[in-house]
PDB file of C-alpha atoms in Angstrom:
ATOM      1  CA  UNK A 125      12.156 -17.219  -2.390  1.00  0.00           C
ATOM      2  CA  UNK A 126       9.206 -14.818  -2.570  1.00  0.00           C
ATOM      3  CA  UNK A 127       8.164 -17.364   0.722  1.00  0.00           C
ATOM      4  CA  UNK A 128      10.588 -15.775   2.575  1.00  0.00           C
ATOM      5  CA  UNK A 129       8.118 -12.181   2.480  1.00  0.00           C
ATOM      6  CA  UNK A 130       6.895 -12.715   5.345  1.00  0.00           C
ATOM      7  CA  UNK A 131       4.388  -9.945   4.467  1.00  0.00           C
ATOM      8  CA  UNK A 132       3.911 -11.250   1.251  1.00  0.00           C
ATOM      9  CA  UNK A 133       0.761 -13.310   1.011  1.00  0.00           C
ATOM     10  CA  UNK A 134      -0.735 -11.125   3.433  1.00  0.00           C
ATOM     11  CA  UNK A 135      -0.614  -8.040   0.988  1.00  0.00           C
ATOM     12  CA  UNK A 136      -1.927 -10.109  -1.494  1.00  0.00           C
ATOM     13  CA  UNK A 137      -5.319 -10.922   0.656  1.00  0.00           C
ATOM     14  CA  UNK A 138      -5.204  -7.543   2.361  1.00  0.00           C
ATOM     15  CA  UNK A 139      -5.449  -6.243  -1.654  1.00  0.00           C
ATOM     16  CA  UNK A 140      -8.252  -8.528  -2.358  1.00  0.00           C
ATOM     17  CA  UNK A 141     -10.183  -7.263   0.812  1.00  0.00           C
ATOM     18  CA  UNK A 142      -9.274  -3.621  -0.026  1.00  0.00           C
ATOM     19  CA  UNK A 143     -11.158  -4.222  -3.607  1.00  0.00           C
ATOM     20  CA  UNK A 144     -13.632  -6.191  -2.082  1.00  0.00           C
ATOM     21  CA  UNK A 145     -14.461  -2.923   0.015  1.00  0.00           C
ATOM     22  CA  UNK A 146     -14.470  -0.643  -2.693  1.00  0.00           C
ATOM     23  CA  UNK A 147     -16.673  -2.657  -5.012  1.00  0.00           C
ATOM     24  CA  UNK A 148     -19.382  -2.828  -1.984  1.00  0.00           C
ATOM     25  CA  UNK A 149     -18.851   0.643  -0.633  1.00  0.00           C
ATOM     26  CA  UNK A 150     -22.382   1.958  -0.121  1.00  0.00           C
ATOM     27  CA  UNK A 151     -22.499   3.960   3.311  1.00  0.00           C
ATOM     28  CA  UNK A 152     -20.406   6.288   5.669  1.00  0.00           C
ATOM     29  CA  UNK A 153     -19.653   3.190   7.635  1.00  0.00           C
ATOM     30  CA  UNK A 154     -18.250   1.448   4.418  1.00  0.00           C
ATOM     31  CA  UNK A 155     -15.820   4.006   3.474  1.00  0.00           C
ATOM     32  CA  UNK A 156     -14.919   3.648   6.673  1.00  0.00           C
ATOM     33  CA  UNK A 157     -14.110   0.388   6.373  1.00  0.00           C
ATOM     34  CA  UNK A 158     -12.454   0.831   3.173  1.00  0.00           C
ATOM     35  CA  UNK A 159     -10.184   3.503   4.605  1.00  0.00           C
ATOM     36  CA  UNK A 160      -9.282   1.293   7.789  1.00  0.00           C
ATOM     37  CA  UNK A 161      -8.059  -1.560   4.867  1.00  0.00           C
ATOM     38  CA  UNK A 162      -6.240   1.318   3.010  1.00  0.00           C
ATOM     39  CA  UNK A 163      -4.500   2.056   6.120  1.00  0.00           C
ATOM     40  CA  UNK A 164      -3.425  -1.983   6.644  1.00  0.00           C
ATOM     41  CA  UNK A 165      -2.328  -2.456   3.230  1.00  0.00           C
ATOM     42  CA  UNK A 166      -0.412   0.572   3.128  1.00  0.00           C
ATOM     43  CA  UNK A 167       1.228  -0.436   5.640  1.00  0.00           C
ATOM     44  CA  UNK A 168       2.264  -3.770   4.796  1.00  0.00           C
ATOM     45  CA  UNK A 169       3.015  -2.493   1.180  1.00  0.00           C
ATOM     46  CA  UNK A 170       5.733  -0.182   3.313  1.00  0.00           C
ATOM     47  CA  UNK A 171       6.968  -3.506   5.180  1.00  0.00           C
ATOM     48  CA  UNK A 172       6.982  -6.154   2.438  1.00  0.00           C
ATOM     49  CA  UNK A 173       9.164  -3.251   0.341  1.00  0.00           C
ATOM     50  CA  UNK A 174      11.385  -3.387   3.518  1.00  0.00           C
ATOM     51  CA  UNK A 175      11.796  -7.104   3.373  1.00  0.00           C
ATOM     52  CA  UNK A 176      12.472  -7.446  -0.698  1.00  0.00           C
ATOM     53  CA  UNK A 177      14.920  -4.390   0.106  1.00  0.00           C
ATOM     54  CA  UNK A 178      16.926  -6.400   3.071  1.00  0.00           C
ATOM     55  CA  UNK A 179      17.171  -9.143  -0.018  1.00  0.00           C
ATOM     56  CA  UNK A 180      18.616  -7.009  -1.987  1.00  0.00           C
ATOM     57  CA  UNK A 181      21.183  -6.008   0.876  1.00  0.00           C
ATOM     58  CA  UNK A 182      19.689  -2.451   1.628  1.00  0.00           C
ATOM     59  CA  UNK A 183      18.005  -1.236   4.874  1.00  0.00           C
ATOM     60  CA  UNK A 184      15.231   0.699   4.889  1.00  0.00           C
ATOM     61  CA  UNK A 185      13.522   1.938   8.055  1.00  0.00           C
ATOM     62  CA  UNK A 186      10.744   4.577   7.316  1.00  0.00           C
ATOM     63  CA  UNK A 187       7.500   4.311   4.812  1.00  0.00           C
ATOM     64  CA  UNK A 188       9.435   7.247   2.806  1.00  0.00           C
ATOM     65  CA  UNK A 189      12.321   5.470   2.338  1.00  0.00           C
ATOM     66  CA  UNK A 190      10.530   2.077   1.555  1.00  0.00           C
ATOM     67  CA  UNK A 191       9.065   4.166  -1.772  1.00  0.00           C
ATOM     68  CA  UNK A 192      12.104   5.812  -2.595  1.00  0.00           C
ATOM     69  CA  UNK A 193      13.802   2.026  -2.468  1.00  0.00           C
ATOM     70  CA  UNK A 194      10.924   0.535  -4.234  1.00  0.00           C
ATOM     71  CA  UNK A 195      10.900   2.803  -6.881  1.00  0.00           C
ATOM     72  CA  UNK A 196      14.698   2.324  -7.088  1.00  0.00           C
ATOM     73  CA  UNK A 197      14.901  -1.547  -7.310  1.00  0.00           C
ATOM     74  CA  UNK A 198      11.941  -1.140  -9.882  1.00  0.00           C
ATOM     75  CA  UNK A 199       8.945  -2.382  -8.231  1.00  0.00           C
ATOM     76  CA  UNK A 200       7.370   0.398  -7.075  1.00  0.00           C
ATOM     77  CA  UNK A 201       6.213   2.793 -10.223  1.00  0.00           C
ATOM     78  CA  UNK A 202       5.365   6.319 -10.091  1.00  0.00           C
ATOM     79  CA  UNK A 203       6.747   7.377  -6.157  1.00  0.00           C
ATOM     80  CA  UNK A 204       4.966  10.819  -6.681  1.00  0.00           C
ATOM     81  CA  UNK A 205       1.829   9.035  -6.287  1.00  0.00           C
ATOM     82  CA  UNK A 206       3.128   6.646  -3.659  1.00  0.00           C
ATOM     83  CA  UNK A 207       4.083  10.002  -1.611  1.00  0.00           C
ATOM     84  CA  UNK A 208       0.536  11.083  -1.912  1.00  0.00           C
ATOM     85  CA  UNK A 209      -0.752   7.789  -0.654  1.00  0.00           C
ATOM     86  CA  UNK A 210       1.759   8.087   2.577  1.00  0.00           C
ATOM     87  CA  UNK A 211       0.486  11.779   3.286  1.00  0.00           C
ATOM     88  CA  UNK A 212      -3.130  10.164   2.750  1.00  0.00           C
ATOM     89  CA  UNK A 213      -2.297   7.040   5.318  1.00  0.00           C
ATOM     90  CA  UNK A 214      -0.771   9.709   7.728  1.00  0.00           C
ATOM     91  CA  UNK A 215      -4.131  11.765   7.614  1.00  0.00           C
ATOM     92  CA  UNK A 216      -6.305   8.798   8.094  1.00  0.00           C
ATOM     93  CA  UNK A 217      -4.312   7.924  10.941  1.00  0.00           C
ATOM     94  CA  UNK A 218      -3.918  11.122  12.986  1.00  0.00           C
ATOM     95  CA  UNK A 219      -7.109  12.978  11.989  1.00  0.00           C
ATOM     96  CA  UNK A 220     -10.788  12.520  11.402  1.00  0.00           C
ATOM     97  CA  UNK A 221     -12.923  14.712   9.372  1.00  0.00           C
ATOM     98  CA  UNK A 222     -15.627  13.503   7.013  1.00  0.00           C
ATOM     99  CA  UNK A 223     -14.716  15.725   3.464  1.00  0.00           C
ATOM    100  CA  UNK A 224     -11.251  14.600   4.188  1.00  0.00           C
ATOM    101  CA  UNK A 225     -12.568  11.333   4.857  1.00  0.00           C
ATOM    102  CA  UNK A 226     -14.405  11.168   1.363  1.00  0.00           C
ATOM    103  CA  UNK A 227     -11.598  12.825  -0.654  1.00  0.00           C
ATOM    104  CA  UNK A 228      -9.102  10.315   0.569  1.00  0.00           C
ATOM    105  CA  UNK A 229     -11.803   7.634  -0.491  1.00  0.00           C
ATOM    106  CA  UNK A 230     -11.675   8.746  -4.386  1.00  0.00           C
ATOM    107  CA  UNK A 231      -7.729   8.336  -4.370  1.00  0.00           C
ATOM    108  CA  UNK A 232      -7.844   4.640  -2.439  1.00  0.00           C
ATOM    109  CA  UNK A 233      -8.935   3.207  -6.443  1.00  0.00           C
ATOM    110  CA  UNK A 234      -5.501   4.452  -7.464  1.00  0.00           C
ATOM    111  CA  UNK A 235      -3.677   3.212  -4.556  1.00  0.00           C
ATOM    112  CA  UNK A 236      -5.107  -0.331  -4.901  1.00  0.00           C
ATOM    113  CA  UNK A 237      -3.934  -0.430  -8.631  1.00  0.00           C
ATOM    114  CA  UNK A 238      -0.564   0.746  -7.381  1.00  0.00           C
ATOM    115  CA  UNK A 239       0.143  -1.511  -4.630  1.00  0.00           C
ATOM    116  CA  UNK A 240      -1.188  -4.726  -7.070  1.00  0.00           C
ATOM    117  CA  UNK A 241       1.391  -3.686 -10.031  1.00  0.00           C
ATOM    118  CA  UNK A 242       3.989  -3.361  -6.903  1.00  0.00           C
ATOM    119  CA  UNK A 243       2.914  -7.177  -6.420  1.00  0.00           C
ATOM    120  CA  UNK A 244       3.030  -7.729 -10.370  1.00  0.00           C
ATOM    121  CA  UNK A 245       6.902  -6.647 -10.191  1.00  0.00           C
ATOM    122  CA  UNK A 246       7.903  -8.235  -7.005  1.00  0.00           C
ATOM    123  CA  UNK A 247       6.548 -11.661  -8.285  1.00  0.00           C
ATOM    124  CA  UNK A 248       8.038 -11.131 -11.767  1.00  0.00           C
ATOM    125  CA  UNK A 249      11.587 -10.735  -9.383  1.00  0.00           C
ATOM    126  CA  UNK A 250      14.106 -12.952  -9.007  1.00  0.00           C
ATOM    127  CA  UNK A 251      13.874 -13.262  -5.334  1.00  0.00           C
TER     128      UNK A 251
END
């Protein structure tokens, strides 16, 4: 049933380009790069939540939400540091400024570990 993700296969390969990025990382441009996939994968992490969620018979509609839900049906761990990762998409998003830039950078590790134990969980489902 996991098929029926839509999202689901591509958060798997946007994971495995967002560690491919931060393995290679070696200029400006790179973390660049590596921001733009953080930005993609978060938000596809958001979306496949809100597709295991409609399985489960709830409806989310915001990122927020998605984590709170996540972290409710068990497959998202640690929402605090989801939270983070959604106020660290928003910034990316809205706002450019290098030390932000680079900050944001040194928490992206965290948020790929987070997002592949959220795949971890979802596959160990029953859905």
């Amino acid at each position: 049933m996991k098929a029926d993700l839509i999202k689901f296969n591509d958060l798997k390969e946007a994971i495995l380009k967002l560690n491919e990025g931060l393995k290679e990382r070696k200029s400006e441009l790179e973390r660049d790069g590596v921001l733009q996939r953080f930005e993609f994968t978060f938000e596809l992490a958001w979306k496949v939540v809100q597709e295991y969620a409609k399985y489960q018979g709830v409806e989310v509609a915001s990122p927020r939400e998605a984590i709170r839900v996540g972290a409710e049906l068990s497959i998202i761990e640690d929402p605090d540091k989801w939270f983070v990762d959604l106020q660290n998409r928003n910034l990316t998003t809205h706002i450019y400024d290098a030390e932000m830039a680079e900050k944001i950078f040194q928490e992206v590790n965290g948020f790929a570990q987070r997002v592949s134990q959220m795949v971890v969980e979802i596959e160990k489902s029953d859905i």
